Amino acid sequence: MVKILISGIFGHMGRNVLELVNADAETECIGGVDLKSGNIENVPVYDSFEKVQEKPDTVIDFSSAANLDNLLNYAKKTGCAVILATTGYSDAQLKQIEKAAESIPVFKTANLSVGINLLQKLVKEAAEFLGESFDVEIIERHHNLKKDAPSGTAYMLAESVNEAFDGTKEYVYGREGMVGARKKAEVGIHAVRGGTIVGEHEVMFAGEDEIITISHSARSKKVFAAGAVKAAKFMYGKPAGKYDMQDVLTK
């Protein structure tokens, strides 16, 4: 039985995770952390990590990037694994995560959807196969409340393309005015915001007289919660190090 602590449990994603954890015979939610203390479905919720009385195997964090220090300090103190399900980390925080992975098991991915991570694999394979004869453009669409742009997943997909070209590509964020002809080294990344779009990512390979499009559309945020629970089960008993969804899919 994997004992899970949910950070951000009162939020929409936290509640989705709780629902799936309760429905899974291999997992148990032993507590939650949020801005205020309380109780949800007989699960105790604390307003700080310091007050948590139970000992989890894994913390699933759907709070915010601002909570990273508290989360990592708690994980180092208790030795539990952490599932970083939040986006918007600064460069300094990303270095902090890398450092923490030297002493605790850390799971980080830009997107917890199994489908998106399959898309990442397919995009890299397509880039390797098609080569320089096809231009690559990435379009991501999200709801009008999303704060960061482009999405972390768009960056992840761009990195997969770039890996296929040994890091020679340069990212161009949108285009406006007389920008001139498209350079071969460019990977265009475009962000669309509107309505209640959960998350859509499209990678377009445009060649001579033909276009190949690989895309993924999330219809519900439950796909991310399901990925988080899958990751928590995967991380059970893992040694210190940094892990991602590709590790889960290829285990």
CSV table of C-alpha atoms in Angstrom, one decimal:
chain,number,residue,atom,x,y,z
A,1,MET,CA,0.0,0.0,0.0
A,2,VAL,CA,1.5,3.3,-1.1
A,3,LYS,CA,0.8,6.1,1.5
A,4,ILE,CA,0.2,9.4,-0.2
A,5,LEU,CA,0.2,13.0,1.1
A,6,ILE,CA,-1.6,15.4,-1.3
A,7,SER,CA,-0.3,19.0,-1.3
A,8,GLY,CA,-2.9,21.4,-2.6
A,9,ILE,CA,-5.7,18.9,-1.7
A,10,PHE,CA,-8.5,21.4,-1.6
A,11,GLY,CA,-7.8,22.5,-5.2
A,12,HIS,CA,-9.5,21.1,-8.3
A,13,MET,CA,-6.5,18.8,-9.1
A,14,GLY,CA,-6.0,17.8,-5.5
A,15,ARG,CA,-9.6,16.6,-5.3
A,16,ASN,CA,-9.3,14.6,-8.5
A,17,VAL,CA,-6.1,12.9,-7.1
A,18,LEU,CA,-7.9,12.1,-3.8
A,19,GLU,CA,-10.8,10.5,-5.7
A,20,LEU,CA,-8.5,8.3,-7.7
A,21,VAL,CA,-6.3,7.4,-4.7
A,22,ASN,CA,-9.4,6.3,-2.8
A,23,ALA,CA,-10.5,4.2,-5.7
A,24,ASP,CA,-7.2,2.4,-6.1
A,25,ALA,CA,-6.6,-0.7,-3.9
A,26,GLU,CA,-2.9,-0.1,-4.0
A,27,THR,CA,-2.9,3.5,-2.6
A,28,GLU,CA,-4.1,5.3,0.5
A,29,CYS,CA,-4.3,9.1,1.1
A,30,ILE,CA,-3.0,9.6,4.7
A,31,GLY,CA,-3.3,13.4,4.7
A,32,GLY,CA,-3.3,16.7,2.8
A,33,VAL,CA,-1.6,20.1,3.0
A,34,ASP,CA,-3.2,23.3,1.9
A,35,LEU,CA,-3.6,27.0,2.8
A,36,LYS,CA,-6.1,26.1,5.6
A,37,SER,CA,-6.4,23.1,7.8
A,38,GLY,CA,-9.5,21.0,7.9
A,39,ASN,CA,-10.8,17.6,6.7
A,40,ILE,CA,-12.0,16.2,3.4
A,41,GLU,CA,-13.5,12.7,3.1
A,42,ASN,CA,-12.1,11.8,6.5
A,43,VAL,CA,-8.6,12.8,5.5
A,44,PRO,CA,-6.9,15.3,7.8
A,45,VAL,CA,-5.6,18.5,6.1
A,46,TYR,CA,-2.9,20.6,7.6
A,47,ASP,CA,-1.9,24.2,6.8
A,48,SER,CA,1.8,23.5,6.8
A,49,PHE,CA,4.1,20.5,6.3
A,50,GLU,CA,5.5,20.9,9.8
A,51,LYS,CA,2.2,19.9,11.3
A,52,VAL,CA,1.7,16.7,9.3
A,53,GLN,CA,1.5,13.8,11.8
A,54,GLU,CA,1.4,10.9,9.4
A,55,LYS,CA,4.4,9.6,7.4
A,56,PRO,CA,3.8,9.3,3.7
A,57,ASP,CA,5.8,7.3,1.1
A,58,THR,CA,5.1,10.0,-1.5
A,59,VAL,CA,3.9,13.6,-1.7
A,60,ILE,CA,1.9,14.5,-4.8
A,61,ASP,CA,2.2,18.3,-5.2
A,62,PHE,CA,-0.5,20.2,-7.1
A,63,SER,CA,-0.1,23.5,-5.1
A,64,SER,CA,2.2,26.1,-6.8
A,65,ALA,CA,5.8,26.7,-7.6
A,66,ALA,CA,6.0,29.1,-4.6
A,67,ASN,CA,5.6,26.1,-2.3
A,68,LEU,CA,8.8,24.3,-3.5
A,69,ASP,CA,11.0,25.2,-0.6
A,70,ASN,CA,8.6,23.9,2.0
A,71,LEU,CA,7.9,20.7,0.0
A,72,LEU,CA,11.6,19.8,-0.6
A,73,ASN,CA,12.5,20.5,3.0
A,74,TYR,CA,9.7,18.2,4.2
A,75,ALA,CA,10.8,15.5,1.8
A,76,LYS,CA,14.4,15.7,2.9
A,77,LYS,CA,13.4,15.5,6.5
A,78,THR,CA,11.1,12.5,6.1
A,79,GLY,CA,12.8,10.8,3.2
A,80,CYS,CA,9.7,10.5,1.1
A,81,ALA,CA,9.5,10.8,-2.6
A,82,VAL,CA,8.0,13.8,-4.3
A,83,ILE,CA,5.8,14.1,-7.4
A,84,LEU,CA,6.2,17.6,-8.8
A,85,ALA,CA,2.9,18.2,-10.7
A,86,THR,CA,3.2,22.0,-10.8
A,87,THR,CA,4.6,24.1,-13.6
A,88,GLY,CA,6.1,27.6,-13.7
A,89,TYR,CA,9.3,26.9,-11.9
A,90,SER,CA,12.1,29.5,-12.3
A,91,ASP,CA,15.6,28.6,-13.5
A,92,ALA,CA,16.8,28.9,-9.9
A,93,GLN,CA,14.1,26.5,-8.7
A,94,LEU,CA,14.9,24.0,-11.4
A,95,LYS,CA,18.5,23.9,-10.2
A,96,GLN,CA,17.1,23.5,-6.7
A,97,ILE,CA,15.2,20.4,-7.9
A,98,GLU,CA,18.2,18.9,-9.5
A,99,LYS,CA,20.2,19.4,-6.2
A,100,ALA,CA,17.4,17.8,-4.2
A,101,ALA,CA,17.4,14.7,-6.4
A,102,GLU,CA,20.8,13.9,-5.1
A,103,SER,CA,19.4,13.0,-1.7
A,104,ILE,CA,15.7,12.2,-2.3
A,105,PRO,CA,13.6,10.6,-5.1
A,106,VAL,CA,12.1,13.3,-7.2
A,107,PHE,CA,9.6,12.8,-10.0
A,108,LYS,CA,9.2,15.8,-12.4
A,109,THR,CA,7.6,16.1,-15.8
A,110,ALA,CA,6.0,18.9,-17.7
A,111,ASN,CA,2.9,16.9,-18.2
A,112,LEU,CA,1.5,13.9,-16.3
A,113,SER,CA,-0.7,12.6,-19.1
A,114,VAL,CA,0.3,9.2,-20.4
A,115,GLY,CA,-0.9,10.3,-23.9
A,116,ILE,CA,1.3,13.5,-23.9
A,117,ASN,CA,4.3,11.5,-22.9
A,118,LEU,CA,3.6,9.1,-25.8
A,119,LEU,CA,3.3,12.2,-28.0
A,120,GLN,CA,6.7,13.3,-26.8
A,121,LYS,CA,8.2,10.0,-27.9
A,122,LEU,CA,6.5,10.0,-31.3
A,123,VAL,CA,7.5,13.6,-32.0
A,124,LYS,CA,11.2,12.8,-31.5
A,125,GLU,CA,10.9,9.8,-33.7
A,126,ALA,CA,9.2,11.8,-36.4
A,127,ALA,CA,11.8,14.6,-36.2
A,128,GLU,CA,14.6,12.0,-36.6
A,129,PHE,CA,12.9,10.4,-39.5
A,130,LEU,CA,11.9,13.5,-41.4
A,131,GLY,CA,15.1,15.5,-40.8
A,132,GLU,CA,15.7,19.0,-42.1
A,133,SER,CA,13.4,18.7,-45.0
A,134,PHE,CA,10.4,19.5,-42.7
A,135,ASP,CA,9.8,22.7,-40.7
A,136,VAL,CA,8.5,22.2,-37.1
A,137,GLU,CA,5.9,24.3,-35.4
A,138,ILE,CA,4.3,23.7,-32.0
A,139,ILE,CA,0.9,25.1,-31.1
A,140,GLU,CA,-0.5,24.8,-27.6
A,141,ARG,CA,-4.0,25.9,-26.4
A,142,HIS,CA,-5.2,26.3,-22.8
A,143,HIS,CA,-7.9,28.0,-20.8
A,144,ASN,CA,-8.0,31.7,-20.2
A,145,LEU,CA,-6.8,31.4,-16.5
A,146,LYS,CA,-3.5,29.7,-17.3
A,147,LYS,CA,-0.7,32.1,-16.1
A,148,ASP,CA,2.4,30.9,-17.9
A,149,ALA,CA,3.0,30.8,-21.6
A,150,PRO,CA,4.1,28.8,-23.5
A,151,SER,CA,3.2,25.8,-21.5
A,152,GLY,CA,5.8,23.6,-19.9
A,153,THR,CA,4.6,20.8,-22.2
A,154,ALA,CA,5.3,22.9,-25.3
A,155,TYR,CA,8.8,23.3,-24.1
A,156,MET,CA,9.1,19.6,-23.4
A,157,LEU,CA,8.0,18.8,-27.0
A,158,ALA,CA,10.4,21.4,-28.4
A,159,GLU,CA,13.2,19.8,-26.5
A,160,SER,CA,12.3,16.4,-27.9
A,161,VAL,CA,12.5,17.9,-31.4
A,162,ASN,CA,15.8,19.6,-30.6
A,163,GLU,CA,17.3,16.3,-29.3
A,164,ALA,CA,16.7,14.8,-32.7
A,165,PHE,CA,18.9,17.6,-34.2
A,166,ASP,CA,21.6,17.4,-31.5
A,167,GLY,CA,20.5,20.7,-29.9
A,168,THR,CA,21.0,22.8,-33.0
A,169,LYS,CA,17.4,24.3,-33.1
A,170,GLU,CA,16.4,27.7,-31.9
A,171,TYR,CA,13.0,28.5,-30.5
A,172,VAL,CA,10.9,31.4,-31.9
A,173,TYR,CA,7.9,32.5,-29.8
A,174,GLY,CA,5.2,33.7,-32.2
A,175,ARG,CA,5.9,36.0,-35.1
A,176,GLU,CA,4.9,39.6,-35.8
A,177,GLY,CA,5.9,42.2,-38.4
A,178,MET,CA,8.5,41.8,-41.1
A,179,VAL,CA,10.4,38.9,-39.6
A,180,GLY,CA,11.8,37.7,-42.9
A,181,ALA,CA,11.8,34.2,-44.3
A,182,ARG,CA,11.7,31.4,-41.9
A,183,LYS,CA,15.2,30.1,-40.9
A,184,LYS,CA,15.8,26.4,-41.1
A,185,ALA,CA,17.0,26.2,-37.5
A,186,GLU,CA,13.7,27.6,-36.1
A,187,VAL,CA,11.1,25.7,-34.1
A,188,GLY,CA,8.1,28.0,-33.7
A,189,ILE,CA,6.2,27.8,-30.5
A,190,HIS,CA,2.8,29.4,-30.2
A,191,ALA,CA,0.4,29.9,-27.3
A,192,VAL,CA,-3.4,30.3,-27.5
A,193,ARG,CA,-5.5,31.1,-24.5
A,194,GLY,CA,-9.3,31.0,-24.3
A,195,GLY,CA,-12.4,29.6,-22.7
A,196,THR,CA,-12.1,26.4,-20.7
A,197,ILE,CA,-9.7,24.5,-22.9
A,198,VAL,CA,-8.1,21.9,-20.6
A,199,GLY,CA,-5.0,21.4,-22.8
A,200,GLU,CA,-4.2,20.8,-26.4
A,201,HIS,CA,-0.8,20.4,-28.0
A,202,GLU,CA,-0.1,20.1,-31.7
A,203,VAL,CA,3.2,19.5,-33.5
A,204,MET,CA,3.2,20.3,-37.2
A,205,PHE,CA,5.9,19.0,-39.6
A,206,ALA,CA,5.5,21.1,-42.8
A,207,GLY,CA,7.4,19.8,-45.8
A,208,GLU,CA,7.2,20.2,-49.6
A,209,ASP,CA,3.5,19.8,-50.6
A,210,GLU,CA,2.6,17.9,-47.4
A,211,ILE,CA,2.0,18.4,-43.7
A,212,ILE,CA,2.1,15.9,-40.9
A,213,THR,CA,0.4,16.8,-37.7
A,214,ILE,CA,0.7,14.9,-34.4
A,215,SER,CA,-1.6,16.1,-31.6
A,216,HIS,CA,-3.0,15.5,-28.2
A,217,SER,CA,-6.2,16.9,-26.5
A,218,ALA,CA,-7.0,16.5,-22.9
A,219,ARG,CA,-10.8,16.4,-22.3
A,220,SER,CA,-10.6,16.4,-18.5
A,221,LYS,CA,-8.0,17.3,-15.9
A,222,LYS,CA,-8.5,13.7,-14.5
A,223,VAL,CA,-5.9,12.5,-17.0
A,224,PHE,CA,-3.2,14.5,-15.1
A,225,ALA,CA,-4.5,13.2,-11.7
A,226,ALA,CA,-4.4,9.6,-13.1
A,227,GLY,CA,-0.8,10.2,-14.2
A,228,ALA,CA,0.2,11.5,-10.8
A,229,VAL,CA,-1.2,8.4,-9.0
A,230,LYS,CA,0.6,6.2,-11.6
A,231,ALA,CA,3.8,8.0,-10.8
A,232,ALA,CA,3.3,7.7,-7.1
A,233,LYS,CA,3.0,4.0,-7.4
A,234,PHE,CA,6.1,3.8,-9.6
A,235,MET,CA,8.1,5.9,-7.2
A,236,TYR,CA,7.4,3.6,-4.2
A,237,GLY,CA,10.8,2.4,-2.8
A,238,LYS,CA,12.9,4.2,-5.4
A,239,PRO,CA,16.3,5.5,-4.5
A,240,ALA,CA,17.3,9.1,-4.7
A,241,GLY,CA,17.4,10.5,-8.2
A,242,LYS,CA,15.4,12.3,-10.8
A,243,TYR,CA,12.6,10.5,-12.6
A,244,ASP,CA,10.0,11.4,-15.2
A,245,MET,CA,7.0,9.8,-17.0
A,246,GLN,CA,9.3,8.3,-19.7
A,247,ASP,CA,10.7,6.1,-16.8
A,248,VAL,CA,7.2,5.0,-15.9
A,249,LEU,CA,6.2,4.1,-19.5
A,250,THR,CA,9.4,2.1,-20.1
A,251,LYS,CA,9.8,0.4,-16.8
